mmCIF file of C-alpha atoms and ligand atoms in Angstrom:
data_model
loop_
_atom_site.group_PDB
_atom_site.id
_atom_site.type_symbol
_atom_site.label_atom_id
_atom_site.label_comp_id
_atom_site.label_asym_id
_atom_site.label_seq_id
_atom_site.Cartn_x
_atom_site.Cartn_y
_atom_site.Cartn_z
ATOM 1 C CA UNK L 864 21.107 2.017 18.112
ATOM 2 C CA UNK L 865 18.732 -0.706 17.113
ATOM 3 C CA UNK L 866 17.561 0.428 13.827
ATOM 4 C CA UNK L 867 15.753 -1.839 11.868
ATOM 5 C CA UNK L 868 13.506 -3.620 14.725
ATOM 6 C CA UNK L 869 9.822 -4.387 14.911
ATOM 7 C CA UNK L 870 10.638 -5.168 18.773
ATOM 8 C CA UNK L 871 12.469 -1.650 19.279
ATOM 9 C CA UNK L 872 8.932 0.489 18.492
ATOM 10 C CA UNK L 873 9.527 4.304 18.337
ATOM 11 C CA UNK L 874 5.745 5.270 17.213
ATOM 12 C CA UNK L 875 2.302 3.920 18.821
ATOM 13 C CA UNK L 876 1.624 2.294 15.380
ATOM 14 C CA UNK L 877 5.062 0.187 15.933
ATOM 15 C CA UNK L 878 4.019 -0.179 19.895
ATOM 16 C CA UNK L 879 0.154 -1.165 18.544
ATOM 17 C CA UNK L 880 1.694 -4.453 16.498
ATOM 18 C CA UNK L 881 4.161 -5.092 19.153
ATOM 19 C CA UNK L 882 1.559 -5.690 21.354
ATOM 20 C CA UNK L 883 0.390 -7.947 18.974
ATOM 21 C CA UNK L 884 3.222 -9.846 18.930
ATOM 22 C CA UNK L 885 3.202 -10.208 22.561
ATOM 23 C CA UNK L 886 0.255 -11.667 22.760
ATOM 24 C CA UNK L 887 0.132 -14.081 19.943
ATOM 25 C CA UNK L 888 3.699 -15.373 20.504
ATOM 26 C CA UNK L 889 3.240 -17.118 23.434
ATOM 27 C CA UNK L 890 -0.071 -18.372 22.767
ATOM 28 C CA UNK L 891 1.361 -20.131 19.513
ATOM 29 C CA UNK L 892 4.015 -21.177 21.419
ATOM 30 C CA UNK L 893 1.500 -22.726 24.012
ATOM 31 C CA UNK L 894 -0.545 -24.082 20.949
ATOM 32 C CA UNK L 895 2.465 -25.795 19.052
ATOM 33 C CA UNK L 896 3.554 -27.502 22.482
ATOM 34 C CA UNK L 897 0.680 -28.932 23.525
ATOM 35 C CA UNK L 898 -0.371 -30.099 20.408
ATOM 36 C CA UNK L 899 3.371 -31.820 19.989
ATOM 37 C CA UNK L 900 2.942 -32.782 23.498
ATOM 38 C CA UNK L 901 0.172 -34.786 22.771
ATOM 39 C CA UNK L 902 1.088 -36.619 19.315
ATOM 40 C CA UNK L 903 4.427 -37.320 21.095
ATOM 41 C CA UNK L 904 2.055 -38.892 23.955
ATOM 42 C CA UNK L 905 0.231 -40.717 21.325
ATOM 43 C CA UNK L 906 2.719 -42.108 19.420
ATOM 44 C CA UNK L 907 4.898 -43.615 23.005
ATOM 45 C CA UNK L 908 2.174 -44.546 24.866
ATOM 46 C CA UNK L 909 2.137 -47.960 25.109
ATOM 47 C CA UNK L 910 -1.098 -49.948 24.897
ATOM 48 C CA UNK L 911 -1.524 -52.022 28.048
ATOM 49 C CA UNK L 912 -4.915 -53.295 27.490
ATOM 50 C CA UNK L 913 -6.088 -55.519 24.863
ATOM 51 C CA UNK L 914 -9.034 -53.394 24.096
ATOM 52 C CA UNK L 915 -10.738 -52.922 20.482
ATOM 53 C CA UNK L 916 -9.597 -49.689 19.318
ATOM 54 C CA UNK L 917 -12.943 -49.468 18.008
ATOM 55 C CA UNK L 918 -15.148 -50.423 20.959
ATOM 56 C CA UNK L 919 -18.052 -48.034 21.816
ATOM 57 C CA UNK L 920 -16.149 -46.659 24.972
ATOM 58 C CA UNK L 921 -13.186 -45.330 23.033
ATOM 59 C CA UNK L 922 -15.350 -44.195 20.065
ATOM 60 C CA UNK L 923 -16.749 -42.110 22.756
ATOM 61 C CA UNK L 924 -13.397 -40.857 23.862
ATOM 62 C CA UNK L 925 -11.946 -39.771 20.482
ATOM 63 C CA UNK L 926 -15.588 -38.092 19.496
ATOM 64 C CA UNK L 927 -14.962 -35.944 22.682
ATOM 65 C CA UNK L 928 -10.988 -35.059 22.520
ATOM 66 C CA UNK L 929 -11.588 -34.061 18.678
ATOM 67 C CA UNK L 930 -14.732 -31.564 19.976
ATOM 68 C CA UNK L 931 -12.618 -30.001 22.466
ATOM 69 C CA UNK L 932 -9.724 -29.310 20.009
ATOM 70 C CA UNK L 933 -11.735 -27.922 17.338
ATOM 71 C CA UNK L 934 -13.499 -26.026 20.313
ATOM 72 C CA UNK L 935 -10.071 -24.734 21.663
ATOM 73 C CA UNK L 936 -9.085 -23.883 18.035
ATOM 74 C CA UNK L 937 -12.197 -21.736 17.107
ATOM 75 C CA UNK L 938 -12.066 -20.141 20.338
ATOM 76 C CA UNK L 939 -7.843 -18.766 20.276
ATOM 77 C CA UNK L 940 -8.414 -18.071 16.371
ATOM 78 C CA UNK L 941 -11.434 -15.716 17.195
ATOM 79 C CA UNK L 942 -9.825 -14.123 20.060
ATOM 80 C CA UNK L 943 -6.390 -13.456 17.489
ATOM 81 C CA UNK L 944 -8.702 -12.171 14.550
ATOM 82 C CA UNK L 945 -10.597 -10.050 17.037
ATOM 83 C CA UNK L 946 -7.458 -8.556 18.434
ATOM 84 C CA UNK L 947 -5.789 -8.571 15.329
ATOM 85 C CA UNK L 948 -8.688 -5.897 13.742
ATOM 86 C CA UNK L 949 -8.508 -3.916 16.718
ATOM 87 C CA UNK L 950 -4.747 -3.200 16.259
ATOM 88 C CA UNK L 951 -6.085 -2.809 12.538
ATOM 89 C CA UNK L 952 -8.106 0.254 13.840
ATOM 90 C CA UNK L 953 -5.443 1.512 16.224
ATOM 91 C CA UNK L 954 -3.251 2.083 12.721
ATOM 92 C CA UNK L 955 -5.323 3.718 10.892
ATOM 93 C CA UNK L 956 -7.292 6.140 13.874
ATOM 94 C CA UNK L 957 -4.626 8.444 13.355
ATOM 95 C CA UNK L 958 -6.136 11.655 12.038
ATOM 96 C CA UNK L 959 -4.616 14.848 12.416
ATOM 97 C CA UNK L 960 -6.435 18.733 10.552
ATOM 98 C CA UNK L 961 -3.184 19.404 8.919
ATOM 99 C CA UNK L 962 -1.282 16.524 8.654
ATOM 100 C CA UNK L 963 2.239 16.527 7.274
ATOM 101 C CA UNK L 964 2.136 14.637 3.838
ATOM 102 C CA UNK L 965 4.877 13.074 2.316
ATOM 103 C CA UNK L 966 4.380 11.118 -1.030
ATOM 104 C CA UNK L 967 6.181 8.410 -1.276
ATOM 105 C CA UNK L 968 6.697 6.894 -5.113
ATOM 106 C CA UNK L 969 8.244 2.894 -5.722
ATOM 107 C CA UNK L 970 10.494 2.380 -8.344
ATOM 108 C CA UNK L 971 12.563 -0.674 -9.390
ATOM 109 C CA UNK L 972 14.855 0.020 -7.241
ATOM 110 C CA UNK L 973 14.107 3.149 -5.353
ATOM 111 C CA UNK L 974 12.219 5.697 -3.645
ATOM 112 C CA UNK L 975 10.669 8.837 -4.730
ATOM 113 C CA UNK L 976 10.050 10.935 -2.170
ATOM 114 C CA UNK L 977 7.785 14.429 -2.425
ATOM 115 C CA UNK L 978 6.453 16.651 0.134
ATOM 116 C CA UNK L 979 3.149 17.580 -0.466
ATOM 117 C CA UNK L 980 2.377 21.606 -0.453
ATOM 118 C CA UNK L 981 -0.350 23.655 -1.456
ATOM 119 C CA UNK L 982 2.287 26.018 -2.671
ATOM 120 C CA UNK L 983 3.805 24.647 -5.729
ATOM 121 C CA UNK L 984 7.407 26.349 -5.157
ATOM 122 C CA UNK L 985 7.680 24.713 -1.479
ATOM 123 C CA UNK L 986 7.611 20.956 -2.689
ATOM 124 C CA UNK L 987 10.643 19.057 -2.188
ATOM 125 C CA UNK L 988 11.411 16.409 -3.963
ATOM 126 C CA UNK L 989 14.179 13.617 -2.867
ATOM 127 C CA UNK L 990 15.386 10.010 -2.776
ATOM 128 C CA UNK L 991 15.598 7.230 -0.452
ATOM 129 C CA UNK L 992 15.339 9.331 2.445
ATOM 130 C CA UNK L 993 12.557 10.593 4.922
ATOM 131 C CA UNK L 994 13.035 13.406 7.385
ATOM 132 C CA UNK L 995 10.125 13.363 10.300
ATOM 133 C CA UNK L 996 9.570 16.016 12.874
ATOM 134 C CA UNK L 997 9.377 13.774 16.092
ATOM 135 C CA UNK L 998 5.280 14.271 17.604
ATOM 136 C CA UNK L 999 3.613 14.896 14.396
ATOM 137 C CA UNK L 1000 1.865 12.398 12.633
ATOM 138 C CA UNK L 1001 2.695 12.388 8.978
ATOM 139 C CA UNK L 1002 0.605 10.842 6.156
ATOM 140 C CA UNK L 1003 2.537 8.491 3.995
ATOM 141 C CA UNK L 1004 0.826 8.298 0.439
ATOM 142 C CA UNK L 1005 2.166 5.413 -1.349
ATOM 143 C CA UNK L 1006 2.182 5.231 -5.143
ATOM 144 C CA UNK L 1007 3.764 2.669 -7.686
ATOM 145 C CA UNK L 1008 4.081 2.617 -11.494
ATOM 146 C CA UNK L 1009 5.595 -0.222 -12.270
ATOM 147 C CA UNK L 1010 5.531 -3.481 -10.168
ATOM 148 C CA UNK L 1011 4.043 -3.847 -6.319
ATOM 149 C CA UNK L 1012 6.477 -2.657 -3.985
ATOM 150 C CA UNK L 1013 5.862 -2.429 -0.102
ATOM 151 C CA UNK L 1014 6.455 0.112 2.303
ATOM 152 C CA UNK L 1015 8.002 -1.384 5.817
ATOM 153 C CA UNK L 1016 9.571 0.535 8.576
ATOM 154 C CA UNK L 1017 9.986 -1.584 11.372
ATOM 155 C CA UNK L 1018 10.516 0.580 14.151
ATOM 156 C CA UNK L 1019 7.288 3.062 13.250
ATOM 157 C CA UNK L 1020 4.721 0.859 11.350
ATOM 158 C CA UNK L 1021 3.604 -1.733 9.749
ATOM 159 C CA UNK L 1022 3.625 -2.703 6.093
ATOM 160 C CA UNK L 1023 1.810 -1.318 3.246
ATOM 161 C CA UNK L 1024 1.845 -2.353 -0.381
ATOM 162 C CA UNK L 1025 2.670 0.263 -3.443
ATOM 163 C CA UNK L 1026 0.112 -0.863 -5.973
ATOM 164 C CA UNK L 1027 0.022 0.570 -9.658
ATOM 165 C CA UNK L 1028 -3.308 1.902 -9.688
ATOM 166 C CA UNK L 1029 -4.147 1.675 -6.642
ATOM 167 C CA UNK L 1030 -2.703 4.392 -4.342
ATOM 168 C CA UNK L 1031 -2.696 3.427 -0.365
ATOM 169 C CA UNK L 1032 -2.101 5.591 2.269
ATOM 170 C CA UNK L 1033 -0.377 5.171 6.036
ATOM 171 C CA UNK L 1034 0.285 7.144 9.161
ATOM 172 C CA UNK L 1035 2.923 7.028 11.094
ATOM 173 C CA UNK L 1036 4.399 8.906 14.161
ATOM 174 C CA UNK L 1037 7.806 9.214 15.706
ATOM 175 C CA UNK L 1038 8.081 9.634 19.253
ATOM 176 C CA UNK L 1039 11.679 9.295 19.807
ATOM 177 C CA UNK L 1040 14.296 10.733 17.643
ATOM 178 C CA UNK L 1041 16.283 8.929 15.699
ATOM 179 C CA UNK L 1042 17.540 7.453 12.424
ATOM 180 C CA UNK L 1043 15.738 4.271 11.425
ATOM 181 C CA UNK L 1044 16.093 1.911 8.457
ATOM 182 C CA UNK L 1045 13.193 0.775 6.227
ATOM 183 C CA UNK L 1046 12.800 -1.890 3.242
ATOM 184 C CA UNK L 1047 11.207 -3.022 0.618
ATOM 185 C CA UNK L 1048 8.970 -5.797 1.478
ATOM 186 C CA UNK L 1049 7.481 -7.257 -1.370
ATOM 187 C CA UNK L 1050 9.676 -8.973 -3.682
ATOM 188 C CA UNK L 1051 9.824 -6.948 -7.039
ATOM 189 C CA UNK L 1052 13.017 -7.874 -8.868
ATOM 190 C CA UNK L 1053 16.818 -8.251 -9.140
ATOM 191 C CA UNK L 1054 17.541 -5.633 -6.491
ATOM 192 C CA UNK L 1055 14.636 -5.712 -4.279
ATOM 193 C CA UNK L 1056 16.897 -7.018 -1.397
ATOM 194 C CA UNK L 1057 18.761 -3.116 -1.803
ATOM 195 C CA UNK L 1058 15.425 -0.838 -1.915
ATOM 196 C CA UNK L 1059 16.241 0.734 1.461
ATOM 197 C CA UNK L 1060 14.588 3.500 3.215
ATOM 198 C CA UNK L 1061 15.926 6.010 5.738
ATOM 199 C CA UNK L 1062 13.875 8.127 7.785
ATOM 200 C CA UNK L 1063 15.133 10.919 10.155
ATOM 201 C CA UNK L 1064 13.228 11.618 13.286
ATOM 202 C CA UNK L 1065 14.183 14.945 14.432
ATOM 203 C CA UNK L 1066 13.012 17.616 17.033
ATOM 204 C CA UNK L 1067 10.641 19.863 15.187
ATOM 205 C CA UNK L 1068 13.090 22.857 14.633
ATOM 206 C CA UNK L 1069 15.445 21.063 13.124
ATOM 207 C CA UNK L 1070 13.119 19.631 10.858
ATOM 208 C CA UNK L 1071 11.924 23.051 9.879
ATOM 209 C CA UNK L 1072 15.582 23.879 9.127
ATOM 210 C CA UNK L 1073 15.840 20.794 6.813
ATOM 211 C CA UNK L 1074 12.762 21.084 5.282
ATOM 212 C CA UNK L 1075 13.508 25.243 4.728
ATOM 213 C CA UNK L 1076 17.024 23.923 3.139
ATOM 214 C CA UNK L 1077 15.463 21.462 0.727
ATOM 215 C CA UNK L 1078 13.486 23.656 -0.822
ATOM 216 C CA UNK L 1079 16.055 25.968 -1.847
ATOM 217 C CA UNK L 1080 17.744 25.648 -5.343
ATOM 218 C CA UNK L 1081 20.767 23.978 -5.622
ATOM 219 C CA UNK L 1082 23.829 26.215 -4.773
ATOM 220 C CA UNK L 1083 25.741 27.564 -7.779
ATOM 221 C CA UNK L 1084 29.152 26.091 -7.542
ATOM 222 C CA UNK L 1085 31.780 28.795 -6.841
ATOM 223 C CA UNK L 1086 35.121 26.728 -6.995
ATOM 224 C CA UNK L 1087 36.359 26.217 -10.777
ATOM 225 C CA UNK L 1088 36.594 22.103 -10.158
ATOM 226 C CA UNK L 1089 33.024 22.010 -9.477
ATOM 227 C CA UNK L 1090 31.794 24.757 -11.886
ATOM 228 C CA UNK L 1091 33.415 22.397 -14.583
ATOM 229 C CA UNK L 1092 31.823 19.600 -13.151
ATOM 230 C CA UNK L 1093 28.787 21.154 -13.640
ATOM 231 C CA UNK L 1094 29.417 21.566 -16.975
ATOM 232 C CA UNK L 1095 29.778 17.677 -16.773
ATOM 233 C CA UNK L 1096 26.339 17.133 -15.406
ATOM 234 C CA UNK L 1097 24.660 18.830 -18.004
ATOM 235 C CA UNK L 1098 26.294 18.435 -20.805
ATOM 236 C CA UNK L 1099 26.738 14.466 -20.386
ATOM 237 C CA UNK L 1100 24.015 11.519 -19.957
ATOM 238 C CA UNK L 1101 23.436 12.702 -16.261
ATOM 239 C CA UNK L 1102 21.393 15.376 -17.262
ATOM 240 C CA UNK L 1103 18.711 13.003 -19.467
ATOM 241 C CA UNK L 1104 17.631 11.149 -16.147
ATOM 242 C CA UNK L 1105 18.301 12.996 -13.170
ATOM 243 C CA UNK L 1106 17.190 16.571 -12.106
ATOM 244 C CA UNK L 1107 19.261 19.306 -10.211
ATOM 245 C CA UNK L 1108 17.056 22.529 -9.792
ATOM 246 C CA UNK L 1109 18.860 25.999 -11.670
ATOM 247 C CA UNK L 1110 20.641 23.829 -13.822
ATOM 248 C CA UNK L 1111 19.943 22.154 -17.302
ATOM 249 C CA UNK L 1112 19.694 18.830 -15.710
ATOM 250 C CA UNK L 1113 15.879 18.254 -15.478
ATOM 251 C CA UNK L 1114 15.628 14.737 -15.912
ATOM 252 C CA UNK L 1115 13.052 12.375 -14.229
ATOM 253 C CA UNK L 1116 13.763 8.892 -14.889
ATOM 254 C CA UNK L 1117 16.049 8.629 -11.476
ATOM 255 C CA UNK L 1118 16.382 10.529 -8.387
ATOM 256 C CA UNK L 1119 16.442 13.945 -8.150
ATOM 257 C CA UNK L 1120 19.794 15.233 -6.808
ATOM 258 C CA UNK L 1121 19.183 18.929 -5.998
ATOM 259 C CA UNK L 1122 20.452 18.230 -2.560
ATOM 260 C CA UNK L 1123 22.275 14.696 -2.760
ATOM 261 C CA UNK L 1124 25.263 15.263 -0.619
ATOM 262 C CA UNK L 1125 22.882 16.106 2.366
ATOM 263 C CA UNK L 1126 21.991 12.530 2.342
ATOM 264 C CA UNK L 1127 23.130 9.394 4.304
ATOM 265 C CA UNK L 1128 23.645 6.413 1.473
ATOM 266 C CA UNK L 1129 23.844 6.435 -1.914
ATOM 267 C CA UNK L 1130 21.826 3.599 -4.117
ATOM 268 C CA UNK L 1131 18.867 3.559 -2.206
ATOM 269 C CA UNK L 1132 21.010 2.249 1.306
ATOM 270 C CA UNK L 1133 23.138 0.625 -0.772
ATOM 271 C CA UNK L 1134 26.268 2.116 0.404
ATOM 272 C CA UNK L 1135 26.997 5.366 2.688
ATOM 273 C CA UNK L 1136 27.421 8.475 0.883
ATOM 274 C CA UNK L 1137 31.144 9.596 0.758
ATOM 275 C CA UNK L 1138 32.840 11.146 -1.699
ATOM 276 C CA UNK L 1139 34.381 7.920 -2.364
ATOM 277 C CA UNK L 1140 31.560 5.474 -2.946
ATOM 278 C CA UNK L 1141 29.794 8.664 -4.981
ATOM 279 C CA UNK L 1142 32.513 8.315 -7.622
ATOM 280 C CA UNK L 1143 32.735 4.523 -7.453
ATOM 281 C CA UNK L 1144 28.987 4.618 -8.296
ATOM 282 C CA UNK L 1145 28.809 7.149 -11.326
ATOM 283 C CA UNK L 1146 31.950 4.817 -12.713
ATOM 284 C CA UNK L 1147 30.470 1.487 -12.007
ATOM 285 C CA UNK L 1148 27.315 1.250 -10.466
ATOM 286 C CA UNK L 1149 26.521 -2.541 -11.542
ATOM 287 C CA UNK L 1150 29.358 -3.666 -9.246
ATOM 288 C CA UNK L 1151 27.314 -2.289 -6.597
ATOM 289 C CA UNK L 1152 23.709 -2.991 -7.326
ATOM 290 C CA UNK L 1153 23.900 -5.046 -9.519
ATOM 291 C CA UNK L 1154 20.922 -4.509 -12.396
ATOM 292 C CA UNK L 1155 20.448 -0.748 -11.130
ATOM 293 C CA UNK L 1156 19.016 0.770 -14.196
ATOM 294 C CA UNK L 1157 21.496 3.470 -13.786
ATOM 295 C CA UNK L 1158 24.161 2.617 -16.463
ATOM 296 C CA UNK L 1159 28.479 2.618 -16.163
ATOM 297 C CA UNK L 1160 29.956 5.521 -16.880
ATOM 298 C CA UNK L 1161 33.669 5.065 -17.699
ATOM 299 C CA UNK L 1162 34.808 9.223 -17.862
ATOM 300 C CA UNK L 1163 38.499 10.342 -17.786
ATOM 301 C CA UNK L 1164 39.735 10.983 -13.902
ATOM 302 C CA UNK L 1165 39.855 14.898 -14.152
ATOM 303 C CA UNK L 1166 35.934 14.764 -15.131
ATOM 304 C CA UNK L 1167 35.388 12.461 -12.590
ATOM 305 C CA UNK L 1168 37.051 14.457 -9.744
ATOM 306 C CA UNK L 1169 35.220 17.634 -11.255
ATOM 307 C CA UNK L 1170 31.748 15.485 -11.596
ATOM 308 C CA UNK L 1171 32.315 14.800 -7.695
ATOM 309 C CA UNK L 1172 33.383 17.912 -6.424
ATOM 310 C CA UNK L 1173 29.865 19.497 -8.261
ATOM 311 C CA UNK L 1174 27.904 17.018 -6.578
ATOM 312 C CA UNK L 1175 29.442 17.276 -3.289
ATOM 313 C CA UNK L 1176 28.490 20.855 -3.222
ATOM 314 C CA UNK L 1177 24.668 20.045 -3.578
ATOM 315 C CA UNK L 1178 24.011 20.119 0.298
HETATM 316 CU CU1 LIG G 2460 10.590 -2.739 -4.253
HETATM 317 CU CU2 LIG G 2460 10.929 -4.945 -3.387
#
């Protein structure tokens, strides 16, 4: 699976700036070897005649070679700019009555990630994950609050920039399901380089299914270990910065984990989510990600293993 490719498009906005790419590669290609071409020319010829390099007659011939190249120029940089605003266009001629719309929130170093609903019990609210029905163009709003982040997911789109204050918005489709990797694109601290994105193209239904399971509370624990771990979450330093719905934890500073062992990675696609890496990152998450704002946490083992077994249970 090629997952994190602008030349493997899975969405006409993806096919719209490959096709961009197809055509401007070669002509810069073209460009950069005839204009080596001809300095290389230049510089080896060898001058057989005597003449004054600044007799009338090759006055004349410089005047014309420098009026064809700018010519050339203006004409393959109007052609690009005028083919470059069309694909423009193409992206953002995707309209749809009721489109779905996912909010999409950049934080140093992570995404927030709502699903819009007139019904205030049906939002969902996650991290660092997207799930897509495959056919149905969704509407990506893009917010920031604290630095410009930028929204890039090679294989559907192109890239959009998170402003504070300025909201943006971007459509994208899937066409073919699968799992594909996105990134932060604009540079916007230590761990910019590990603000990844996943989104999940699925068949409709079992997008419903998803979507239907997200928005349920999070199970009640019904094993002791992870009933005590529970007691863990909430009654520790978990609880001041992360949420978990029907429990105390209603924090907001980092991702809400109401569902977090339904998803792929763990530290914004930092590493995949096992059971494993899970307690590895509550202990000591700045071995990691280094600079995560999420501090150590150095608990005795049998909290740990009851910390983990709660959290597995949040599916
Ligand atoms: Cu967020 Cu780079």
């Amino acid at each position: 699976m090629n997952w994190h490719s602008a030349l493997d498009p899975a969405g006409p906005q993806a096919a719209a700036i490959l096709r961009l790419w197809h055509f401007m590669l070669p002509v810069s290609v073209l460009v950069y070897v005839i204009v080596i071409g001809a300095l290389l020319l230049i510089i080896l010829r060898r001058r057989t005649t005597d003449e004054d390099p600044r007799s009338p007659a090759r006055e004349a011939v410089a005047r014309r070679s420098i009026t064809i190249g700018i010519a050339v120029t203006v004409v393959i940089a109007f052609i690009t700019l005028v083919y470059d605003l069309t694909i423009g266009r193409t992206l953002m001629a995707e309209s749809f009555p009721a489109p779905l719309t996912i909010r999409v929130t950049g934080h140093q170093w992570w995404w927030e990630v709502e699903y819009e609903d007139s019904i205030p019990h049906n939002r969902v609210r996650l991290a660092n994950e997207i799930h897509i029905p495959v056919g149905r163009p969704v509407r990506i709003e893009l917010v920031s609050h604290d630095v410009i982040h930028s929204f890039w997911m090679p294989n559907l789109g192109g890239k959009k920039d998170l402003i504070p204050g300025h909201d943006n918005e971007l459509w994208l489709r899937a066409d073919r399901a699968g799992v594909y990797r996105g990134q932060c694109a604009e540079f916007c601290g230590i761990e910019h380089a590990k603000m990844t994105l996943i989104v999940v193209a699925e068949p409709p239904d079992r997008f419903d299914t998803w979507l239907a399971r997200q928005r349920e509370p999070a199970g009640i624990p019904s094993d002791t270990l992870a009933a005590r771990g529970r007691l863990v979450f909430e009654g520790g330093s978990c609880a001041m910065c992360h949420t978990v719905t029907s429990t105390l934890a209603q924090g907001r500073v980092g991702p809400d984990l109401t569902h977090v062992a339904s998803r792929l990675a763990l530290g914004a696609g930092t590493v995949p989510n096992t059971p494993g890496n899970l307690a590895g990152w509550i202990l000591d998450p700045q071995t990691i990600k280094p600079g995560a704002l999420m501090p150590s946490h150095a608990l005795p083992p049998s909290d740990l293993r009851a910390l983990v077994a709660f959290l597995e249970a949040l599916r």
